[in-house]
């Protein structure tokens, strides 16, 4: 008697591969969306988190950096864990850790509590995200079916930022800032329950974990970021600032020494030997440094200076995401004809022009007449950058190393975002202190007796002066973001030499038919 598909046994407890590919892909895509949007969903809630947990503007950057540093620092280790322990097993463990951290973060009663939870979220994301991408190759046969799966996965990753901004605005406006974390709990639990039923496990491979490399690199970058943020608060001569930079130098030196000697390095340094690949990593590092800082400070500006609600603030950034999506699709079509270099250069020019325009923002700037134009211009530049950067990063590598090459680009994005944001916060802190002194003098010259009495009682300047200080600090920080973007432009012009014939589109998910 024939055995029906429904009754076919599952060897080794594996999921019934191919029975429900739609559900399988939905589970994998939902997990990636949850991890990706968590980098932006919190953005809109930052002013409310700042008030609730008494963050300063400079220390508020840690709400983002605590997540991106652990996520980026442990991403390659998470990919290795999936290969050695089994991708489905690793995927579920990462999702459950992410859920636990989100629940704890939503309950946070202090800044330290929240930052610890955000760091734990990053660990969970670093474990789940590479496993999710790898599970597509495990569960979908090579060819059009796998390409469509990769295409949906890429679309979800690309739209995560926009969805996160809008969802963050809705949750913060309608419920509270805590729900930007709590929302992950039911979603993650459903994903963890469905994964064993609909996702096929991968074969376990031999290998070792480079824990020393992962920990020294993450600790080194965290010390470097902390040094910049502390400098913004305490100054460059502060012992804690100097000590952080010294610790960062020592830890990163130890990291490179480990990677050069170990047989299973967490960071394959030989990936940087190729001129085009190394250039693409450098561009992503600089681009993310500008991008993360821009979103962070504009989120504060539209809510604290323009007075937008969280929901309206989230909607205010949608034109940027729309511009990225449109130009990314255009870049994918133009890439086979023109190659990476012209697209990267043109994208970097547009992004740099947008940031140069944003340096003119002031306390009198409105959304339509001061922010929308430069934001959209910046977004138009990102699409022509992201597509060729991804393809150049994986072109020319052995197929078994393509995952490491693309993951390393993701690492550059996370590390660049954390480092860039900390530097921009340092610039913001210095500019705000200087402007604050000038505004205090201005206030004492113009204040009424009642205003002076209120100032002596509360120690706070009237809103008009505080907004001027915030706007001046933000516009000055955009100058640093402009420098980052200009550096990306220089690399695209001077370092990148890749032409259309030099990139292997067959190595890129979704680009080979």
PDB file of C-alpha atoms in Angstrom, residues 4-262:
ATOM      1  CA  UNK A   4       0.608   9.208   1.690  1.00  0.00           C
ATOM      2  CA  UNK A   5       2.715  12.322   2.161  1.00  0.00           C
ATOM      3  CA  UNK A   6       0.806  13.134   5.289  1.00  0.00           C
ATOM      4  CA  UNK A   7       1.706   9.773   6.852  1.00  0.00           C
ATOM      5  CA  UNK A   8       5.364   9.763   5.798  1.00  0.00           C
ATOM      6  CA  UNK A   9       7.583   9.476   8.909  1.00  0.00           C
ATOM      7  CA  UNK A  10      10.101  12.158   9.745  1.00  0.00           C
ATOM      8  CA  UNK A  11      13.556  10.676  10.075  1.00  0.00           C
ATOM      9  CA  UNK A  12      15.384  11.832  13.152  1.00  0.00           C
ATOM     10  CA  UNK A  13      12.564  14.111  14.181  1.00  0.00           C
ATOM     11  CA  UNK A  14      13.128  16.433  11.229  1.00  0.00           C
ATOM     12  CA  UNK A  15      10.370  18.629   9.838  1.00  0.00           C
ATOM     13  CA  UNK A  16       8.490  17.382   6.763  1.00  0.00           C
ATOM     14  CA  UNK A  17      10.490  19.162   4.096  1.00  0.00           C
ATOM     15  CA  UNK A  18       8.577  20.597   1.163  1.00  0.00           C
ATOM     16  CA  UNK A  19       5.084  19.930   2.534  1.00  0.00           C
ATOM     17  CA  UNK A  20       4.337  23.569   3.375  1.00  0.00           C
ATOM     18  CA  UNK A  21       7.007  25.777   1.767  1.00  0.00           C
ATOM     19  CA  UNK A  22       4.835  28.872   2.231  1.00  0.00           C
ATOM     20  CA  UNK A  23       4.678  28.381   6.006  1.00  0.00           C
ATOM     21  CA  UNK A  24       8.380  27.526   6.144  1.00  0.00           C
ATOM     22  CA  UNK A  25       9.319  30.741   4.350  1.00  0.00           C
ATOM     23  CA  UNK A  26       6.855  32.770   6.424  1.00  0.00           C
ATOM     24  CA  UNK A  27       8.459  31.549   9.660  1.00  0.00           C
ATOM     25  CA  UNK A  28      11.981  32.321   8.438  1.00  0.00           C
ATOM     26  CA  UNK A  29      11.015  35.730   7.019  1.00  0.00           C
ATOM     27  CA  UNK A  30       9.095  36.680  10.177  1.00  0.00           C
ATOM     28  CA  UNK A  31      12.134  35.948  12.307  1.00  0.00           C
ATOM     29  CA  UNK A  32      14.365  38.112  10.121  1.00  0.00           C
ATOM     30  CA  UNK A  33      11.825  40.928  10.141  1.00  0.00           C
ATOM     31  CA  UNK A  34      11.662  40.821  13.939  1.00  0.00           C
ATOM     32  CA  UNK A  35      15.452  40.988  14.285  1.00  0.00           C
ATOM     33  CA  UNK A  36      15.948  43.679  11.618  1.00  0.00           C
ATOM     34  CA  UNK A  37      13.174  46.036  12.665  1.00  0.00           C
ATOM     35  CA  UNK A  38      14.323  45.939  16.282  1.00  0.00           C
ATOM     36  CA  UNK A  39      17.208  48.199  15.271  1.00  0.00           C
ATOM     37  CA  UNK A  40      14.717  50.926  14.265  1.00  0.00           C
ATOM     38  CA  UNK A  41      11.484  50.225  16.148  1.00  0.00           C
ATOM     39  CA  UNK A  42      13.145  51.523  19.314  1.00  0.00           C
ATOM     40  CA  UNK A  43      14.295  54.695  17.534  1.00  0.00           C
ATOM     41  CA  UNK A  44      10.902  56.392  17.610  1.00  0.00           C
ATOM     42  CA  UNK A  45      10.454  55.554  21.303  1.00  0.00           C
ATOM     43  CA  UNK A  46      13.796  57.132  22.316  1.00  0.00           C
ATOM     44  CA  UNK A  47      12.387  60.449  23.666  1.00  0.00           C
ATOM     45  CA  UNK A  48       9.889  58.524  25.826  1.00  0.00           C
ATOM     46  CA  UNK A  49      12.575  56.113  27.027  1.00  0.00           C
ATOM     47  CA  UNK A  50      14.778  59.087  27.839  1.00  0.00           C
ATOM     48  CA  UNK A  51      12.107  60.631  30.045  1.00  0.00           C
ATOM     49  CA  UNK A  52      11.028  57.374  31.696  1.00  0.00           C
ATOM     50  CA  UNK A  53      14.499  56.084  32.618  1.00  0.00           C
ATOM     51  CA  UNK A  54      16.387  59.383  32.978  1.00  0.00           C
ATOM     52  CA  UNK A  55      18.842  59.007  30.127  1.00  0.00           C
ATOM     53  CA  UNK A  56      20.910  62.003  29.059  1.00  0.00           C
ATOM     54  CA  UNK A  57      20.875  62.757  25.317  1.00  0.00           C
ATOM     55  CA  UNK A  58      24.416  61.421  24.916  1.00  0.00           C
ATOM     56  CA  UNK A  59      23.908  58.260  26.976  1.00  0.00           C
ATOM     57  CA  UNK A  60      20.661  57.587  25.083  1.00  0.00           C
ATOM     58  CA  UNK A  61      22.784  56.366  22.179  1.00  0.00           C
ATOM     59  CA  UNK A  62      23.549  53.245  24.217  1.00  0.00           C
ATOM     60  CA  UNK A  63      19.945  52.071  23.762  1.00  0.00           C
ATOM     61  CA  UNK A  64      20.869  51.516  20.108  1.00  0.00           C
ATOM     62  CA  UNK A  65      24.545  50.686  20.535  1.00  0.00           C
ATOM     63  CA  UNK A  66      23.984  47.995  23.169  1.00  0.00           C
ATOM     64  CA  UNK A  67      21.985  46.075  20.565  1.00  0.00           C
ATOM     65  CA  UNK A  68      24.080  46.738  17.454  1.00  0.00           C
ATOM     66  CA  UNK A  69      27.418  46.056  19.158  1.00  0.00           C
ATOM     67  CA  UNK A  70      26.512  42.608  20.463  1.00  0.00           C
ATOM     68  CA  UNK A  71      24.593  41.795  17.287  1.00  0.00           C
ATOM     69  CA  UNK A  72      27.446  42.801  14.989  1.00  0.00           C
ATOM     70  CA  UNK A  73      30.198  41.494  17.253  1.00  0.00           C
ATOM     71  CA  UNK A  74      28.723  38.009  17.597  1.00  0.00           C
ATOM     72  CA  UNK A  75      27.118  37.635  14.164  1.00  0.00           C
ATOM     73  CA  UNK A  76      29.919  35.529  12.678  1.00  0.00           C
ATOM     74  CA  UNK A  77      30.042  33.376  15.800  1.00  0.00           C
ATOM     75  CA  UNK A  78      26.291  32.828  15.469  1.00  0.00           C
ATOM     76  CA  UNK A  79      26.770  31.656  11.892  1.00  0.00           C
ATOM     77  CA  UNK A  80      29.475  29.234  12.996  1.00  0.00           C
ATOM     78  CA  UNK A  81      27.183  27.923  15.759  1.00  0.00           C
ATOM     79  CA  UNK A  82      24.536  27.083  13.177  1.00  0.00           C
ATOM     80  CA  UNK A  83      27.016  25.103  11.094  1.00  0.00           C
ATOM     81  CA  UNK A  84      28.355  23.112  14.055  1.00  0.00           C
ATOM     82  CA  UNK A  85      25.243  22.611  16.208  1.00  0.00           C
ATOM     83  CA  UNK A  86      22.554  22.538  13.529  1.00  0.00           C
ATOM     84  CA  UNK A  87      20.885  25.563  12.007  1.00  0.00           C
ATOM     85  CA  UNK A  88      17.315  24.886  13.100  1.00  0.00           C
ATOM     86  CA  UNK A  89      18.412  24.154  16.660  1.00  0.00           C
ATOM     87  CA  UNK A  90      20.518  27.333  16.742  1.00  0.00           C
ATOM     88  CA  UNK A  91      17.723  29.351  15.128  1.00  0.00           C
ATOM     89  CA  UNK A  92      15.182  28.360  17.793  1.00  0.00           C
ATOM     90  CA  UNK A  93      17.666  29.022  20.608  1.00  0.00           C
ATOM     91  CA  UNK A  94      18.394  32.501  19.221  1.00  0.00           C
ATOM     92  CA  UNK A  95      14.698  33.333  18.867  1.00  0.00           C
ATOM     93  CA  UNK A  96      13.909  32.224  22.433  1.00  0.00           C
ATOM     94  CA  UNK A  97      16.828  34.256  23.815  1.00  0.00           C
ATOM     95  CA  UNK A  98      15.613  37.259  21.811  1.00  0.00           C
ATOM     96  CA  UNK A  99      12.101  36.803  23.230  1.00  0.00           C
ATOM     97  CA  UNK A 100      13.390  36.583  26.812  1.00  0.00           C
ATOM     98  CA  UNK A 101      15.534  39.691  26.386  1.00  0.00           C
ATOM     99  CA  UNK A 102      12.617  41.617  24.839  1.00  0.00           C
ATOM    100  CA  UNK A 103      10.357  40.706  27.762  1.00  0.00           C
ATOM    101  CA  UNK A 104      12.981  41.757  30.306  1.00  0.00           C
ATOM    102  CA  UNK A 105      13.601  45.001  28.416  1.00  0.00           C
ATOM    103  CA  UNK A 106       9.920  45.857  28.431  1.00  0.00           C
ATOM    104  CA  UNK A 107       9.926  45.509  32.222  1.00  0.00           C
ATOM    105  CA  UNK A 108      13.008  47.737  32.656  1.00  0.00           C
ATOM    106  CA  UNK A 109      12.924  50.095  35.647  1.00  0.00           C
ATOM    107  CA  UNK A 110      16.366  51.648  35.147  1.00  0.00           C
ATOM    108  CA  UNK A 111      18.717  52.577  32.346  1.00  0.00           C
ATOM    109  CA  UNK A 112      21.194  49.823  33.275  1.00  0.00           C
ATOM    110  CA  UNK A 113      18.400  47.226  33.220  1.00  0.00           C
ATOM    111  CA  UNK A 114      17.291  48.286  29.753  1.00  0.00           C
ATOM    112  CA  UNK A 115      20.838  48.342  28.354  1.00  0.00           C
ATOM    113  CA  UNK A 116      21.521  44.840  29.693  1.00  0.00           C
ATOM    114  CA  UNK A 117      18.328  43.590  28.027  1.00  0.00           C
ATOM    115  CA  UNK A 118      19.227  45.296  24.747  1.00  0.00           C
ATOM    116  CA  UNK A 119      22.657  43.643  24.816  1.00  0.00           C
ATOM    117  CA  UNK A 120      21.004  40.271  25.362  1.00  0.00           C
ATOM    118  CA  UNK A 121      18.679  40.997  22.453  1.00  0.00           C
ATOM    119  CA  UNK A 122      21.728  41.543  20.288  1.00  0.00           C
ATOM    120  CA  UNK A 123      23.115  38.159  21.309  1.00  0.00           C
ATOM    121  CA  UNK A 124      19.832  36.467  20.408  1.00  0.00           C
ATOM    122  CA  UNK A 125      19.693  38.279  17.073  1.00  0.00           C
ATOM    123  CA  UNK A 126      23.281  37.319  16.268  1.00  0.00           C
ATOM    124  CA  UNK A 127      22.416  33.656  16.831  1.00  0.00           C
ATOM    125  CA  UNK A 128      19.087  33.643  14.964  1.00  0.00           C
ATOM    126  CA  UNK A 129      19.768  35.892  11.956  1.00  0.00           C
ATOM    127  CA  UNK A 130      22.557  33.954  10.169  1.00  0.00           C
ATOM    128  CA  UNK A 131      20.770  30.683  10.885  1.00  0.00           C
ATOM    129  CA  UNK A 132      17.591  32.062   9.303  1.00  0.00           C
ATOM    130  CA  UNK A 133      19.363  32.906   6.043  1.00  0.00           C
ATOM    131  CA  UNK A 134      21.178  29.562   5.966  1.00  0.00           C
ATOM    132  CA  UNK A 135      17.920  27.659   6.572  1.00  0.00           C
ATOM    133  CA  UNK A 136      16.654  28.818   3.181  1.00  0.00           C
ATOM    134  CA  UNK A 137      19.353  26.724   1.498  1.00  0.00           C
ATOM    135  CA  UNK A 138      18.434  23.795   3.766  1.00  0.00           C
ATOM    136  CA  UNK A 139      14.696  23.925   3.062  1.00  0.00           C
ATOM    137  CA  UNK A 140      14.418  25.091  -0.564  1.00  0.00           C
ATOM    138  CA  UNK A 141      15.946  23.286  -3.561  1.00  0.00           C
ATOM    139  CA  UNK A 142      18.411  25.185  -5.722  1.00  0.00           C
ATOM    140  CA  UNK A 143      16.800  27.020  -8.616  1.00  0.00           C
ATOM    141  CA  UNK A 144      13.793  29.341  -9.032  1.00  0.00           C
ATOM    142  CA  UNK A 145      12.152  28.223  -5.768  1.00  0.00           C
ATOM    143  CA  UNK A 146      15.223  29.094  -3.700  1.00  0.00           C
ATOM    144  CA  UNK A 147      15.730  32.336  -5.621  1.00  0.00           C
ATOM    145  CA  UNK A 148      12.174  33.424  -4.857  1.00  0.00           C
ATOM    146  CA  UNK A 149      12.737  32.597  -1.193  1.00  0.00           C
ATOM    147  CA  UNK A 150      15.944  34.628  -1.141  1.00  0.00           C
ATOM    148  CA  UNK A 151      14.143  37.490  -2.883  1.00  0.00           C
ATOM    149  CA  UNK A 152      11.422  37.603  -0.237  1.00  0.00           C
ATOM    150  CA  UNK A 153      14.044  37.346   2.503  1.00  0.00           C
ATOM    151  CA  UNK A 154      15.929  40.316   1.013  1.00  0.00           C
ATOM    152  CA  UNK A 155      12.726  42.330   0.644  1.00  0.00           C
ATOM    153  CA  UNK A 156      11.845  41.736   4.289  1.00  0.00           C
ATOM    154  CA  UNK A 157      15.354  42.760   5.359  1.00  0.00           C
ATOM    155  CA  UNK A 158      15.182  45.901   3.260  1.00  0.00           C
ATOM    156  CA  UNK A 159      11.725  46.963   4.416  1.00  0.00           C
ATOM    157  CA  UNK A 160      12.418  46.201   8.091  1.00  0.00           C
ATOM    158  CA  UNK A 161      13.661  49.710   8.805  1.00  0.00           C
ATOM    159  CA  UNK A 162      10.503  51.362   7.453  1.00  0.00           C
ATOM    160  CA  UNK A 163       8.192  48.907   9.180  1.00  0.00           C
ATOM    161  CA  UNK A 164      10.115  49.379  12.436  1.00  0.00           C
ATOM    162  CA  UNK A 165       9.755  53.166  12.351  1.00  0.00           C
ATOM    163  CA  UNK A 166       6.024  53.027  11.688  1.00  0.00           C
ATOM    164  CA  UNK A 167       5.377  50.202  14.158  1.00  0.00           C
ATOM    165  CA  UNK A 168       7.424  51.994  16.801  1.00  0.00           C
ATOM    166  CA  UNK A 169       5.315  55.101  16.322  1.00  0.00           C
ATOM    167  CA  UNK A 170       2.025  53.222  16.594  1.00  0.00           C
ATOM    168  CA  UNK A 171       3.008  51.204  19.650  1.00  0.00           C
ATOM    169  CA  UNK A 172       4.464  54.195  21.491  1.00  0.00           C
ATOM    170  CA  UNK A 173       1.483  56.431  20.672  1.00  0.00           C
ATOM    171  CA  UNK A 174      -1.276  53.912  21.337  1.00  0.00           C
ATOM    172  CA  UNK A 175       0.257  51.888  24.181  1.00  0.00           C
ATOM    173  CA  UNK A 176       3.668  52.837  25.607  1.00  0.00           C
ATOM    174  CA  UNK A 177       7.351  52.682  24.733  1.00  0.00           C
ATOM    175  CA  UNK A 178       7.567  49.330  26.536  1.00  0.00           C
ATOM    176  CA  UNK A 179       5.517  47.692  23.792  1.00  0.00           C
ATOM    177  CA  UNK A 180       8.252  48.233  21.195  1.00  0.00           C
ATOM    178  CA  UNK A 181       9.951  45.437  23.177  1.00  0.00           C
ATOM    179  CA  UNK A 182       6.941  43.436  24.372  1.00  0.00           C
ATOM    180  CA  UNK A 183       5.678  43.047  20.781  1.00  0.00           C
ATOM    181  CA  UNK A 184       8.512  40.607  20.077  1.00  0.00           C
ATOM    182  CA  UNK A 185       7.309  38.154  22.732  1.00  0.00           C
ATOM    183  CA  UNK A 186       4.157  36.688  21.084  1.00  0.00           C
ATOM    184  CA  UNK A 187       5.740  36.814  17.613  1.00  0.00           C
ATOM    185  CA  UNK A 188       8.883  35.037  18.775  1.00  0.00           C
ATOM    186  CA  UNK A 189       6.970  32.364  20.680  1.00  0.00           C
ATOM    187  CA  UNK A 190       4.883  31.527  17.595  1.00  0.00           C
ATOM    188  CA  UNK A 191       8.044  31.330  15.462  1.00  0.00           C
ATOM    189  CA  UNK A 192       9.743  29.021  17.988  1.00  0.00           C
ATOM    190  CA  UNK A 193       6.661  26.757  18.083  1.00  0.00           C
ATOM    191  CA  UNK A 194       6.311  26.502  14.297  1.00  0.00           C
ATOM    192  CA  UNK A 195      10.001  26.032  13.498  1.00  0.00           C
ATOM    193  CA  UNK A 196      10.268  22.359  14.572  1.00  0.00           C
ATOM    194  CA  UNK A 197       7.136  21.534  12.570  1.00  0.00           C
ATOM    195  CA  UNK A 198       7.919  23.219   9.265  1.00  0.00           C
ATOM    196  CA  UNK A 199      11.686  23.807   9.100  1.00  0.00           C
ATOM    197  CA  UNK A 200      14.091  21.045   8.119  1.00  0.00           C
ATOM    198  CA  UNK A 201      17.250  20.662  10.217  1.00  0.00           C
ATOM    199  CA  UNK A 202      20.672  20.947   8.589  1.00  0.00           C
ATOM    200  CA  UNK A 203      23.492  18.470   8.840  1.00  0.00           C
ATOM    201  CA  UNK A 204      25.981  19.287  11.566  1.00  0.00           C
ATOM    202  CA  UNK A 205      29.498  20.135  10.446  1.00  0.00           C
ATOM    203  CA  UNK A 206      32.809  19.797  12.220  1.00  0.00           C
ATOM    204  CA  UNK A 207      34.615  22.875  13.493  1.00  0.00           C
ATOM    205  CA  UNK A 208      35.481  24.925  16.534  1.00  0.00           C
ATOM    206  CA  UNK A 209      34.173  28.115  18.089  1.00  0.00           C
ATOM    207  CA  UNK A 210      36.494  31.119  18.106  1.00  0.00           C
ATOM    208  CA  UNK A 211      35.123  32.425  21.410  1.00  0.00           C
ATOM    209  CA  UNK A 212      38.284  34.371  22.208  1.00  0.00           C
ATOM    210  CA  UNK A 213      38.094  36.245  18.908  1.00  0.00           C
ATOM    211  CA  UNK A 214      34.400  37.000  19.277  1.00  0.00           C
ATOM    212  CA  UNK A 215      34.704  38.249  22.852  1.00  0.00           C
ATOM    213  CA  UNK A 216      37.831  40.391  22.329  1.00  0.00           C
ATOM    214  CA  UNK A 217      36.422  42.033  19.199  1.00  0.00           C
ATOM    215  CA  UNK A 218      33.073  42.795  20.838  1.00  0.00           C
ATOM    216  CA  UNK A 219      34.669  44.045  24.066  1.00  0.00           C
ATOM    217  CA  UNK A 220      37.181  46.104  22.116  1.00  0.00           C
ATOM    218  CA  UNK A 221      34.513  47.838  20.030  1.00  0.00           C
ATOM    219  CA  UNK A 222      32.345  48.382  23.127  1.00  0.00           C
ATOM    220  CA  UNK A 223      35.310  50.042  24.889  1.00  0.00           C
ATOM    221  CA  UNK A 224      35.939  52.242  21.861  1.00  0.00           C
ATOM    222  CA  UNK A 225      32.301  53.304  21.643  1.00  0.00           C
ATOM    223  CA  UNK A 226      32.176  53.910  25.411  1.00  0.00           C
ATOM    224  CA  UNK A 227      35.273  56.083  25.158  1.00  0.00           C
ATOM    225  CA  UNK A 228      33.641  58.380  22.615  1.00  0.00           C
ATOM    226  CA  UNK A 229      30.365  58.634  24.523  1.00  0.00           C
ATOM    227  CA  UNK A 230      32.166  59.282  27.817  1.00  0.00           C
ATOM    228  CA  UNK A 231      34.234  61.971  26.094  1.00  0.00           C
ATOM    229  CA  UNK A 232      30.966  63.671  25.138  1.00  0.00           C
ATOM    230  CA  UNK A 233      29.921  63.703  28.805  1.00  0.00           C
ATOM    231  CA  UNK A 234      33.176  64.108  30.765  1.00  0.00           C
ATOM    232  CA  UNK A 235      35.711  65.437  28.252  1.00  0.00           C
ATOM    233  CA  UNK A 236      38.754  64.006  26.512  1.00  0.00           C
ATOM    234  CA  UNK A 237      41.072  64.292  29.521  1.00  0.00           C
ATOM    235  CA  UNK A 238      38.824  62.280  31.827  1.00  0.00           C
ATOM    236  CA  UNK A 239      40.534  59.163  33.187  1.00  0.00           C
ATOM    237  CA  UNK A 240      37.594  56.972  32.252  1.00  0.00           C
ATOM    238  CA  UNK A 241      37.734  58.270  28.671  1.00  0.00           C
ATOM    239  CA  UNK A 242      41.466  57.660  28.329  1.00  0.00           C
ATOM    240  CA  UNK A 243      41.194  54.265  30.023  1.00  0.00           C
ATOM    241  CA  UNK A 244      38.446  53.189  27.618  1.00  0.00           C
ATOM    242  CA  UNK A 245      40.537  54.040  24.578  1.00  0.00           C
ATOM    243  CA  UNK A 246      43.568  52.238  26.010  1.00  0.00           C
ATOM    244  CA  UNK A 247      41.446  49.158  26.765  1.00  0.00           C
ATOM    245  CA  UNK A 248      40.002  49.278  23.253  1.00  0.00           C
ATOM    246  CA  UNK A 249      43.482  49.415  21.682  1.00  0.00           C
ATOM    247  CA  UNK A 250      44.710  46.467  23.771  1.00  0.00           C
ATOM    248  CA  UNK A 251      41.610  44.314  23.175  1.00  0.00           C
ATOM    249  CA  UNK A 252      41.536  44.945  19.431  1.00  0.00           C
ATOM    250  CA  UNK A 253      45.264  44.223  19.155  1.00  0.00           C
ATOM    251  CA  UNK A 254      44.711  40.916  20.977  1.00  0.00           C
ATOM    252  CA  UNK A 255      41.783  40.187  18.649  1.00  0.00           C
ATOM    253  CA  UNK A 256      43.893  40.611  15.509  1.00  0.00           C
ATOM    254  CA  UNK A 257      46.657  38.479  17.028  1.00  0.00           C
ATOM    255  CA  UNK A 258      44.137  35.711  17.749  1.00  0.00           C
ATOM    256  CA  UNK A 259      42.644  35.852  14.258  1.00  0.00           C
ATOM    257  CA  UNK A 260      46.063  35.579  12.610  1.00  0.00           C
ATOM    258  CA  UNK A 261      47.008  32.480  14.614  1.00  0.00           C
ATOM    259  CA  UNK A 262      43.822  30.458  15.056  1.00  0.00           C
TER     260      UNK A 262
END
